[in-house]
XYZ file of C-alpha atoms in Angstrom:
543
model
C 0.000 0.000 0.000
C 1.211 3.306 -0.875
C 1.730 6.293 1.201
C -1.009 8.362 -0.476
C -3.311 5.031 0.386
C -2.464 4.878 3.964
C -5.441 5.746 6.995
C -6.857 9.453 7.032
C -5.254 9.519 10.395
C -1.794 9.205 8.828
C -2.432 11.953 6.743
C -0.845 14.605 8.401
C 2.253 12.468 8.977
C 2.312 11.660 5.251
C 2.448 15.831 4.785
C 4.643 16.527 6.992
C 7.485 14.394 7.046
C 9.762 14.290 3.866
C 9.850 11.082 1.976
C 12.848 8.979 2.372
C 15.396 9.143 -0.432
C 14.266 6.561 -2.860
C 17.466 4.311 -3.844
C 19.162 4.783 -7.290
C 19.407 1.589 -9.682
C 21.858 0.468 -11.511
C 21.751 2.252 -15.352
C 19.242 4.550 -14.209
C 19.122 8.574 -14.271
C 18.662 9.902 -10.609
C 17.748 13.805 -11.366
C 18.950 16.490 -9.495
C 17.167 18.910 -7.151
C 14.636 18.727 -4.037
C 12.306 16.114 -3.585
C 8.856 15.772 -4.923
C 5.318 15.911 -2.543
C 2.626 13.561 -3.050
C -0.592 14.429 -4.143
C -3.585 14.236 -1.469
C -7.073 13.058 -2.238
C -9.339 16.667 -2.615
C -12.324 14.819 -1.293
C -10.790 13.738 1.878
C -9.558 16.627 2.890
C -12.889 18.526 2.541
C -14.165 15.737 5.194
C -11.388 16.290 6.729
C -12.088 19.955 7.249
C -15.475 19.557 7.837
C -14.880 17.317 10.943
C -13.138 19.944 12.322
C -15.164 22.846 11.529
C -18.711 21.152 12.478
C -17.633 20.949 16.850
C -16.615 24.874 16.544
C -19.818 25.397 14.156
C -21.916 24.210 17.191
C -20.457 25.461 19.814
C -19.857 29.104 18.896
C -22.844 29.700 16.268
C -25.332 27.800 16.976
C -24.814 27.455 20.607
C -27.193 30.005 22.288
C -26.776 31.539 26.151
C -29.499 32.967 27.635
C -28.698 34.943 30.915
C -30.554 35.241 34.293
C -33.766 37.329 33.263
C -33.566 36.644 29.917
C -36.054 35.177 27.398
C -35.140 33.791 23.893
C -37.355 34.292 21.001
C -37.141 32.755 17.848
C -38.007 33.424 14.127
C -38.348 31.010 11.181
C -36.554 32.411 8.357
C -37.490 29.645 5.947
C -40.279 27.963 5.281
C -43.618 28.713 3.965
C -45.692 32.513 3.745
C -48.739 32.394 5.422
C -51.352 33.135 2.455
C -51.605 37.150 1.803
C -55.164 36.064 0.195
C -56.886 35.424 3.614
C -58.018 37.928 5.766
C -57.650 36.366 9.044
C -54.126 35.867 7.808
C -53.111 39.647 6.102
C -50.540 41.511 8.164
C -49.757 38.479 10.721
C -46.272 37.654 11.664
C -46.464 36.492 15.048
C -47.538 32.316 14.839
C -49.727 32.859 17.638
C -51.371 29.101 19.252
C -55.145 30.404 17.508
C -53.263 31.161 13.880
C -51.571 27.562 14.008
C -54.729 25.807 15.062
C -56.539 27.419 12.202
C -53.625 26.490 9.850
C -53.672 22.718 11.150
C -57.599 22.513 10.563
C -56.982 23.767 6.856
C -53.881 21.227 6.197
C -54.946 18.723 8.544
C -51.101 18.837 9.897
C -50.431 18.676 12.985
C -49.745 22.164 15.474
C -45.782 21.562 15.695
C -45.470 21.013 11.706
C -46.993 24.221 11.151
C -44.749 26.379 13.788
C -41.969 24.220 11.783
C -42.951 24.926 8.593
C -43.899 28.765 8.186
C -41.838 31.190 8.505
C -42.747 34.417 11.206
C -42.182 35.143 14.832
C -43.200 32.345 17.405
C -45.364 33.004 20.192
C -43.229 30.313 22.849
C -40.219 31.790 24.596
C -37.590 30.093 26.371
C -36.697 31.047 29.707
C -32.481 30.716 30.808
C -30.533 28.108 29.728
C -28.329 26.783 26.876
C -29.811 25.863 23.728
C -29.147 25.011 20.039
C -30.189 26.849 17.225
C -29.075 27.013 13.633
C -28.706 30.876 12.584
C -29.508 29.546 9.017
C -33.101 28.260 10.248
C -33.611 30.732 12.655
C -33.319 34.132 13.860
C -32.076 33.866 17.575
C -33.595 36.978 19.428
C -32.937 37.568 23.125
C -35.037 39.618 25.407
C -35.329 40.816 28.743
C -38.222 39.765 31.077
C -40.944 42.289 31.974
C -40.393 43.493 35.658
C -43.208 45.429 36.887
C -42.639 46.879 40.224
C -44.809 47.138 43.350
C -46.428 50.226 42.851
C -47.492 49.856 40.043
C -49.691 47.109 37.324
C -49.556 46.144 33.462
C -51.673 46.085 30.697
C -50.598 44.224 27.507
C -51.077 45.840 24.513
C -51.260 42.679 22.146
C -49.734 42.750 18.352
C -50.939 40.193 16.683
C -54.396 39.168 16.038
C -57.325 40.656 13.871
C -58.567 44.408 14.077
C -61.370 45.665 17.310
C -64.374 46.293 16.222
C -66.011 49.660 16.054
C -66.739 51.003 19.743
C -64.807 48.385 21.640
C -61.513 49.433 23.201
C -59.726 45.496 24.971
C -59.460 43.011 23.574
C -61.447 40.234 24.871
C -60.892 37.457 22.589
C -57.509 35.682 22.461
C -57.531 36.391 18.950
C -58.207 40.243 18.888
C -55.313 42.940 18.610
C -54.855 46.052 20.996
C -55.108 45.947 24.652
C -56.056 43.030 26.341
C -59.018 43.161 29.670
C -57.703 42.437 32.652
C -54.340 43.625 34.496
C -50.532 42.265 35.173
C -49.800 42.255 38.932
C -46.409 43.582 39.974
C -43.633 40.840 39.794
C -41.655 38.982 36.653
C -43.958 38.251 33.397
C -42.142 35.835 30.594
C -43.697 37.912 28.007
C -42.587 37.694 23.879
C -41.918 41.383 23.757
C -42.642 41.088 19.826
C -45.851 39.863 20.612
C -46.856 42.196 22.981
C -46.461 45.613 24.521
C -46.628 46.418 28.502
C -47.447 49.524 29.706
C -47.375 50.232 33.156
C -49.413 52.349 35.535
C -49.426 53.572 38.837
C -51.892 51.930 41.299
C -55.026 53.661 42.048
C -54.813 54.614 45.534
C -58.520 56.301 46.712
C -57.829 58.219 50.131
C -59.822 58.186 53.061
C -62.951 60.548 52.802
C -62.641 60.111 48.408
C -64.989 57.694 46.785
C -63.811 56.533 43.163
C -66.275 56.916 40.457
C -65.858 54.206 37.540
C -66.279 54.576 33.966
C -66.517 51.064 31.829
C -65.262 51.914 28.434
C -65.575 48.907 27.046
C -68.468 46.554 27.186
C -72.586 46.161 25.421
C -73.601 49.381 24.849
C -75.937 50.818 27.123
C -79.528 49.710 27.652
C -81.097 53.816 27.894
C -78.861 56.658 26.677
C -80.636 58.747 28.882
C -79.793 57.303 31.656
C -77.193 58.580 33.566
C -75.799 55.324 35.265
C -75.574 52.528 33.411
C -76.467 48.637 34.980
C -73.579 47.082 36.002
C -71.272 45.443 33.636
C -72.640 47.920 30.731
C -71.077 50.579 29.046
C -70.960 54.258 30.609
C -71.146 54.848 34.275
C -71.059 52.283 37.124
C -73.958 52.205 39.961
C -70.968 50.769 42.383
C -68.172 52.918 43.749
C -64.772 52.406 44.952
C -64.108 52.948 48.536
C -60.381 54.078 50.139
C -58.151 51.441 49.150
C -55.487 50.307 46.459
C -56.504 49.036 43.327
C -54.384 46.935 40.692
C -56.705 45.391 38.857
C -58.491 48.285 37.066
C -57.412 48.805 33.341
C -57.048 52.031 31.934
C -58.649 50.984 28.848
C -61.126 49.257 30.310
C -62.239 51.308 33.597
C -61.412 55.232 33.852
C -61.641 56.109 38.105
C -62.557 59.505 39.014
C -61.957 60.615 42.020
C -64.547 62.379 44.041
C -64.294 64.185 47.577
C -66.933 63.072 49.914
C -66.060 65.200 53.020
C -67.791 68.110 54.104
C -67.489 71.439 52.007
C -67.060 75.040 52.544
C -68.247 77.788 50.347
C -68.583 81.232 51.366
C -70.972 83.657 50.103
C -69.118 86.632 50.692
C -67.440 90.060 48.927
C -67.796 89.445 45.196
C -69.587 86.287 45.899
C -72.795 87.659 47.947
C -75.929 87.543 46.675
C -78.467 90.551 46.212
C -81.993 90.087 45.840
C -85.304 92.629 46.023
C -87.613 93.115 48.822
C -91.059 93.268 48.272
C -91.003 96.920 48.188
C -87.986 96.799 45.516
C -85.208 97.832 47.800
C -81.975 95.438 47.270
C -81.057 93.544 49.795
C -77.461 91.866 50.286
C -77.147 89.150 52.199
C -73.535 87.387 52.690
C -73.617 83.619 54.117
C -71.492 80.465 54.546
C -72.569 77.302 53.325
C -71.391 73.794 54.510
C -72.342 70.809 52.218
C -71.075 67.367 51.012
C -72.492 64.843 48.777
C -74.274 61.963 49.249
C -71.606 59.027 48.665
C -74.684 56.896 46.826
C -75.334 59.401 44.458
C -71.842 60.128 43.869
C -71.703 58.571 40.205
C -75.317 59.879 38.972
C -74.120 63.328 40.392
C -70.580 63.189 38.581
C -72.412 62.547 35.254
C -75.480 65.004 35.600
C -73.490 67.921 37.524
C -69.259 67.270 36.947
C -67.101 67.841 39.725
C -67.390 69.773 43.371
C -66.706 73.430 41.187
C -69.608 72.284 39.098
C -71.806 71.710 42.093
C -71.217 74.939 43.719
C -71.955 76.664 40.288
C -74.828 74.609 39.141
C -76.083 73.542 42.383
C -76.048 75.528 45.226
C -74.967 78.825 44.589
C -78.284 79.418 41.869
C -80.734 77.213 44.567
C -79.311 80.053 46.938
C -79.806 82.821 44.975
C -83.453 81.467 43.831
C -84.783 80.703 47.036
C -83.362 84.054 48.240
C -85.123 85.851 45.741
C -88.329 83.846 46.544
C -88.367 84.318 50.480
C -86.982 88.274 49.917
C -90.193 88.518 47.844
C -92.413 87.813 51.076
C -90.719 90.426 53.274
C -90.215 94.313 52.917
C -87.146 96.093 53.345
C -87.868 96.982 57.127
C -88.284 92.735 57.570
C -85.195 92.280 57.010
C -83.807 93.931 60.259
C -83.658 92.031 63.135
C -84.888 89.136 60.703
C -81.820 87.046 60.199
C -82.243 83.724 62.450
C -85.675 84.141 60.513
C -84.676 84.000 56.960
C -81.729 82.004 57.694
C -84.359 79.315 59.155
C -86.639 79.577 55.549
C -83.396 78.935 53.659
C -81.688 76.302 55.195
C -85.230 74.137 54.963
C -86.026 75.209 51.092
C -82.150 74.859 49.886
C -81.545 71.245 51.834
C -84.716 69.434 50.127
C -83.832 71.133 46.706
C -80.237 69.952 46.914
C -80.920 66.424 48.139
C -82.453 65.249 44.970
C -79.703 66.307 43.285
C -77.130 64.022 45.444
C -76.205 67.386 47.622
C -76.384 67.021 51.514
C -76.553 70.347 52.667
C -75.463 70.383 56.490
C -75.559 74.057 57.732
C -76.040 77.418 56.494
C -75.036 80.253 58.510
C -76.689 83.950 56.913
C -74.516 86.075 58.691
C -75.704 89.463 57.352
C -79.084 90.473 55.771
C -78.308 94.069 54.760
C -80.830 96.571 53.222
C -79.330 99.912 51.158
C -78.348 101.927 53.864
C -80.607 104.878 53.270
C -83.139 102.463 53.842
C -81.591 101.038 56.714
C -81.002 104.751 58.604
C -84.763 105.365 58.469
C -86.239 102.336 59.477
C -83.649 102.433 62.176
C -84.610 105.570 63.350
C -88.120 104.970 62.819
C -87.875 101.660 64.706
C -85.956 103.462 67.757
C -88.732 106.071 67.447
C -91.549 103.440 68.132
C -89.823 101.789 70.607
C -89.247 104.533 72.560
C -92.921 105.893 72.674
C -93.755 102.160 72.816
C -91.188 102.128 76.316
C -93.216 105.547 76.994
C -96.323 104.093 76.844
C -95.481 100.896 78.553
C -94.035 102.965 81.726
C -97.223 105.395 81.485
C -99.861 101.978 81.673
C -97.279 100.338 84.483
C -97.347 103.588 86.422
C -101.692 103.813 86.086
C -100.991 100.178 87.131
C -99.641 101.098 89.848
C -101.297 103.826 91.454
C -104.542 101.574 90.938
C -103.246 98.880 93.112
C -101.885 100.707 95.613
C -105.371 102.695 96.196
C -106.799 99.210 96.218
C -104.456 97.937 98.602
C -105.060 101.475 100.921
C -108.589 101.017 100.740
C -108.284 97.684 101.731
C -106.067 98.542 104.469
C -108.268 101.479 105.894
C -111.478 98.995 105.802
C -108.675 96.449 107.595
C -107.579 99.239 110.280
C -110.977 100.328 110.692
C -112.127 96.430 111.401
C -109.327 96.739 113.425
C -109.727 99.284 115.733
C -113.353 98.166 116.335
C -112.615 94.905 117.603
C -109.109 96.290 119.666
C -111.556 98.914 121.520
C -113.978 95.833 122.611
C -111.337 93.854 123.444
C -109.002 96.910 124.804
C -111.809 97.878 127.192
C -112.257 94.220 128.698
C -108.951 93.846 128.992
C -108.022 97.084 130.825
C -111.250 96.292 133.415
C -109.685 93.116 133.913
C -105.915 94.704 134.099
C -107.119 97.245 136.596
C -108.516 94.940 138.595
C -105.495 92.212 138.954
C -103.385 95.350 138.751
C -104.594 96.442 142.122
C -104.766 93.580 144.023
C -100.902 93.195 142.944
C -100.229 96.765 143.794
C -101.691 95.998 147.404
C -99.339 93.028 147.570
C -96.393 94.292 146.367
C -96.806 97.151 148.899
C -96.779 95.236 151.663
C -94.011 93.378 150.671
C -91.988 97.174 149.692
C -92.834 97.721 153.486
C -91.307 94.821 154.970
C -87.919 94.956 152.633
C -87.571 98.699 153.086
C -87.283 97.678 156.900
C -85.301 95.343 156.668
C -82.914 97.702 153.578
C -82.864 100.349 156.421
C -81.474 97.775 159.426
C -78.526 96.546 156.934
C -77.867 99.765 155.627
C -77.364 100.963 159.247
C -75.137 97.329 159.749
C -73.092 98.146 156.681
C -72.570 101.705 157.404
C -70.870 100.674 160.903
C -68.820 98.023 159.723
C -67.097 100.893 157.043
C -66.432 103.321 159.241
C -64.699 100.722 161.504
C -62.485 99.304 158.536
C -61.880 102.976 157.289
C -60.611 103.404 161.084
C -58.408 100.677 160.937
C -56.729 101.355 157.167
C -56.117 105.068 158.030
C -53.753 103.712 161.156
C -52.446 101.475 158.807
C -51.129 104.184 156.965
C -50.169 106.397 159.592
C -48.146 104.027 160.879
C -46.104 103.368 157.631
C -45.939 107.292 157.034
C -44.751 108.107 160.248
C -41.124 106.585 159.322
C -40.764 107.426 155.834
C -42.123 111.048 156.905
C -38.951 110.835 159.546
C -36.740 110.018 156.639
C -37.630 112.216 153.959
C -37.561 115.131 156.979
C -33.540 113.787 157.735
C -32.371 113.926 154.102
C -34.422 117.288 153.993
C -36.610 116.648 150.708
C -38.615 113.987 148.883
C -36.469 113.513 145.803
C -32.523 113.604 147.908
C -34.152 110.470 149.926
C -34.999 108.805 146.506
C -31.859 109.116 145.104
C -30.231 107.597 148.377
C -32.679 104.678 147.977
C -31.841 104.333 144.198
C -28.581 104.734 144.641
C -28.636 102.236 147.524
C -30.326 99.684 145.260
C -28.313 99.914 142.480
C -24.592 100.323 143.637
C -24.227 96.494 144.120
C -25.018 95.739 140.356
C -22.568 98.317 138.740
C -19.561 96.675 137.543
C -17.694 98.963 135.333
C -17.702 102.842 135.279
C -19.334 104.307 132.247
C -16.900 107.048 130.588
C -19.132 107.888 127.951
C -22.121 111.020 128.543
C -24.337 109.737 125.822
C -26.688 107.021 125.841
C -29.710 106.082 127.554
C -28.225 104.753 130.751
C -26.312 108.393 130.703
C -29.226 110.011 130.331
C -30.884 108.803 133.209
C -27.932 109.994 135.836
C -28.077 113.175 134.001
C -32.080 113.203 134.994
C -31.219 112.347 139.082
C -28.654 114.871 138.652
C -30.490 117.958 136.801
C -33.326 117.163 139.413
C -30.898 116.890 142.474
C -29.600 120.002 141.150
C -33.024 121.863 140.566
C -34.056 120.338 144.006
C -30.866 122.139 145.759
C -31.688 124.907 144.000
C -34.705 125.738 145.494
């Protein structure tokens, strides 16, 4: 076996390595010059080059990665063209599962061959991993998932599929293009991006004291036109309402949410915004007020439709009520009414402007009139007319009171006279018998008590006479007393020669054992009473 005819595995050897010098025979001609390669077989070394293109073929083009959140689409690029001639099949390019059903029923093949066999975008998408894919057969697209956070939902807007019908706006059937009912919830979605579109929303949060009004947009038309609030599930306006809460599962397309404030309300009549009306006598009367109202959450959607928002109801609702039923009750009342006549009107309001608002979905709560106002010409003169009357009317009040007056108390003298006189008649009857009797006790005491006034003025006169002698005897005794303890001191002051030398020897006397030190200084109270002894010593001498 020749070289040339040896194993493909030997063929790089035979290539390589230089053949080995071929041996020279006798009488021949050996040429001159390097040696000569053999020639390879063409065929085997394309198979040759194909086994070792095919393992780098597969691994680095038709090997495909998909990453962590990644989604692989893929397109048939051969194949047959869906038929243009069809209208269920005009403008598709996505082989969504209802198109290849429809396909299989007409060829009777089965679901796979089609999705093999016609070229366009399929609807499956693989999710991470390693796969194999010709380039040649297919167009290898890689997407990202759809990531919808937690504030917020989805819709899909869907590519494929046949056209909505006039006046509907989702797409209901799986076949239909444009948005599809219903809502994606936050979180990952494996979606084929070229088959669909997701937009995202923020959720509808209603606050507390908000009701949310819903719209269906989509749905059998409604039942009346006229009707402001559709039956449930119809087109137009909702009966139901949304109360405070989060909502994700409300598409846009499907559902539009209004938002309505159901708290209380303020609007204020007042400045620019007062309301004039005429009196019955044609005077123009102002009147400024403060109304508080809300609406009835019930009515809320029947209210949104007939009236529009809270502006609307202040400007359609209660501010020309107001100014209507002011013009009515003004109507009843002349100018001079209307002082001293607010609690009054205020009353006739409030009662007229709550049951014309309530069956319009208004719940009016308070109104406070806090000035009725007249022109003020007007006003002057019926104020000064009115303080006119009520001063004669105080006149006239005091003049009746005093006439009042002076008639009861002449009723109530005369009844005291014919009192006194009753009286006096019955005190002289029973003054009369009394005094007889009186006088006659009176004198039988008199005699007793004088013979009594006898016997204790005796007896008065003996102690007086006892008492008298006993005094003079103790008077006797105390003026000895006396003279005997004058006697001495009489004897004394006559030695030292006067009164005042014997008491300063007997002050003196007393007080020399308690001196201790000698006082120096002339000033002071102590100083000044040695300087009184000693003036008066000195005075005393004098004389």
């Amino acid at each position: 076996m020749s070289e040339i005819d040896r194993p493909e595995s030997n063929v790089e050897e035979v290539v390589t390595r230089p053949p080995p010098p071929r041996q020279r025979r006798p009488g021949t001609f050996q040429p001159s010059g390097p040696p000569r390669l053999p020639r390879l077989n063409l065929g085997r070394l394309l198979v040759l080059l194909v086994v070792l293109a095919y393992p780098f073929y597969y691994w680095f083009i038709v090997r495909v990665e998909v990453n962590a959140n990644q989604l692989l689409v893929l397109v048939n690029k051969t194949g047959r063209t869906l038929p243009a001639d069809q209208e269920q099949y005009r403008d598709q390019i996505v082989l969504y599962p209802e198109l290849v059903a429809d396909v299989a029923r007409q060829t009777g093949w089965s679901e796979e061959k089609v999705r093999n066999s016609y070229k366009g975008i399929r609807y499956e998408v693989l999710r991470e991993g390693r796969y194999f894919f010709s380039p040649i057969w297919y167009e290898r697209i890689k997407i990202d998932t759809t990531l919808i956070p937690e504030s917020q939902f989805g819709v899909l807007i869907r590519k494929y599929g046949k056209p909505l019908p006039a006046g509907k706006t989702v797409a209901t059937l799986p076949d239909e293009r444009g948005p599809v009912a219903g809502t994606l919830p936050p979180g990952r979605h494996d979606l084929n991006r070229l088959a669909y579109e997701v937009q995202t929303f923020n959720k509808i949060i209603v606050p507390e004291g908000w009701t949310g009004v819903q719209t269906k947009l989509s749905g059998e038309g409604p039942t009346d036109p006229n009707d402001y609030v559709q039956p449930k599930g119809a087109r137009g306006v909702q009966p139901g309402t949304l109360g405070p809460g989060t909502y994700f599962d409300l598409n846009p397309y499907e559902v539009r949410v209004d938002l309505v404030d159901v708290r209380s309300q303020r609007y204020d009549m007042l400045g620019d915004e007062a309301i004039e009306f005429p009196s019955n006598d044609g005077f123009t009367i102002r009147m400024e007020a403060t109304v508080e109202w809300a609406v009835y959450a019930d009515q809320v959607p029947a209210l949104t439709v007939e009236v529009g928002d809270l502006e609307d109801v202040v400007t359609k609702v209660i501010r020309p009520y107001a100014m209507s039923l002011a013009r009515i009750q003004g109507s009843k009342m002349t100018a001079r009414d209307f002082i001293g006549a607010r609690e009054t009107f205020q009353r006739r309001i409030v009662a007229d402007l709550r049951a014309r608002c309530r069956d319009q979905g208004v719940l009016i709560k308070a109104v406070n009139v806090r000035e009725l106002r007249p022109p003020e010409a007007v006003r002057s003169v019926i104020r000064e007319r009115e303080l006119a009357d009520q001063t004669m009317t105080r006149y006239e009040n005091e003049i009746a009171e005093a006439k009042a007056k002076a008639q009861l108390v002449e009723q109530e003298q005369l009844a005291n006279q014919q009192q006194a006189v009753g009286d006096a008649n019955r005190q002289v009857v029973s003054v009369t018998v009394d005094a007889q009797q009186t006088m006659a006790v009176a004198v039988t005491e008199a005699n007793q008590r004088l013979d009594v006034a006898k016997l204790v003025l005796e007896a008065a006169r003996r102690q007086a006479e006892a008492i008298l002698s006993r005094g003079q005897a103790d008077a006797k005794v105390v003026l000895f007393n006396y003279e005997a303890k004058a006697k001495p001191l009489q004897a004394a002051v006559s030695a030292f020669g006067d009164g005042y030398t014997y008491a300063r020897y007997t002050f003196l006397q007393k007080m020399a054992p308690a001196i201790r030190s000698v006082l120096t200084n002339t000033e002071g109270p102590f100083a000044d009473v040695i300087r009184e002894f000693s003036d008066s010593g000195t005075k005393g001498a004098a004389k």
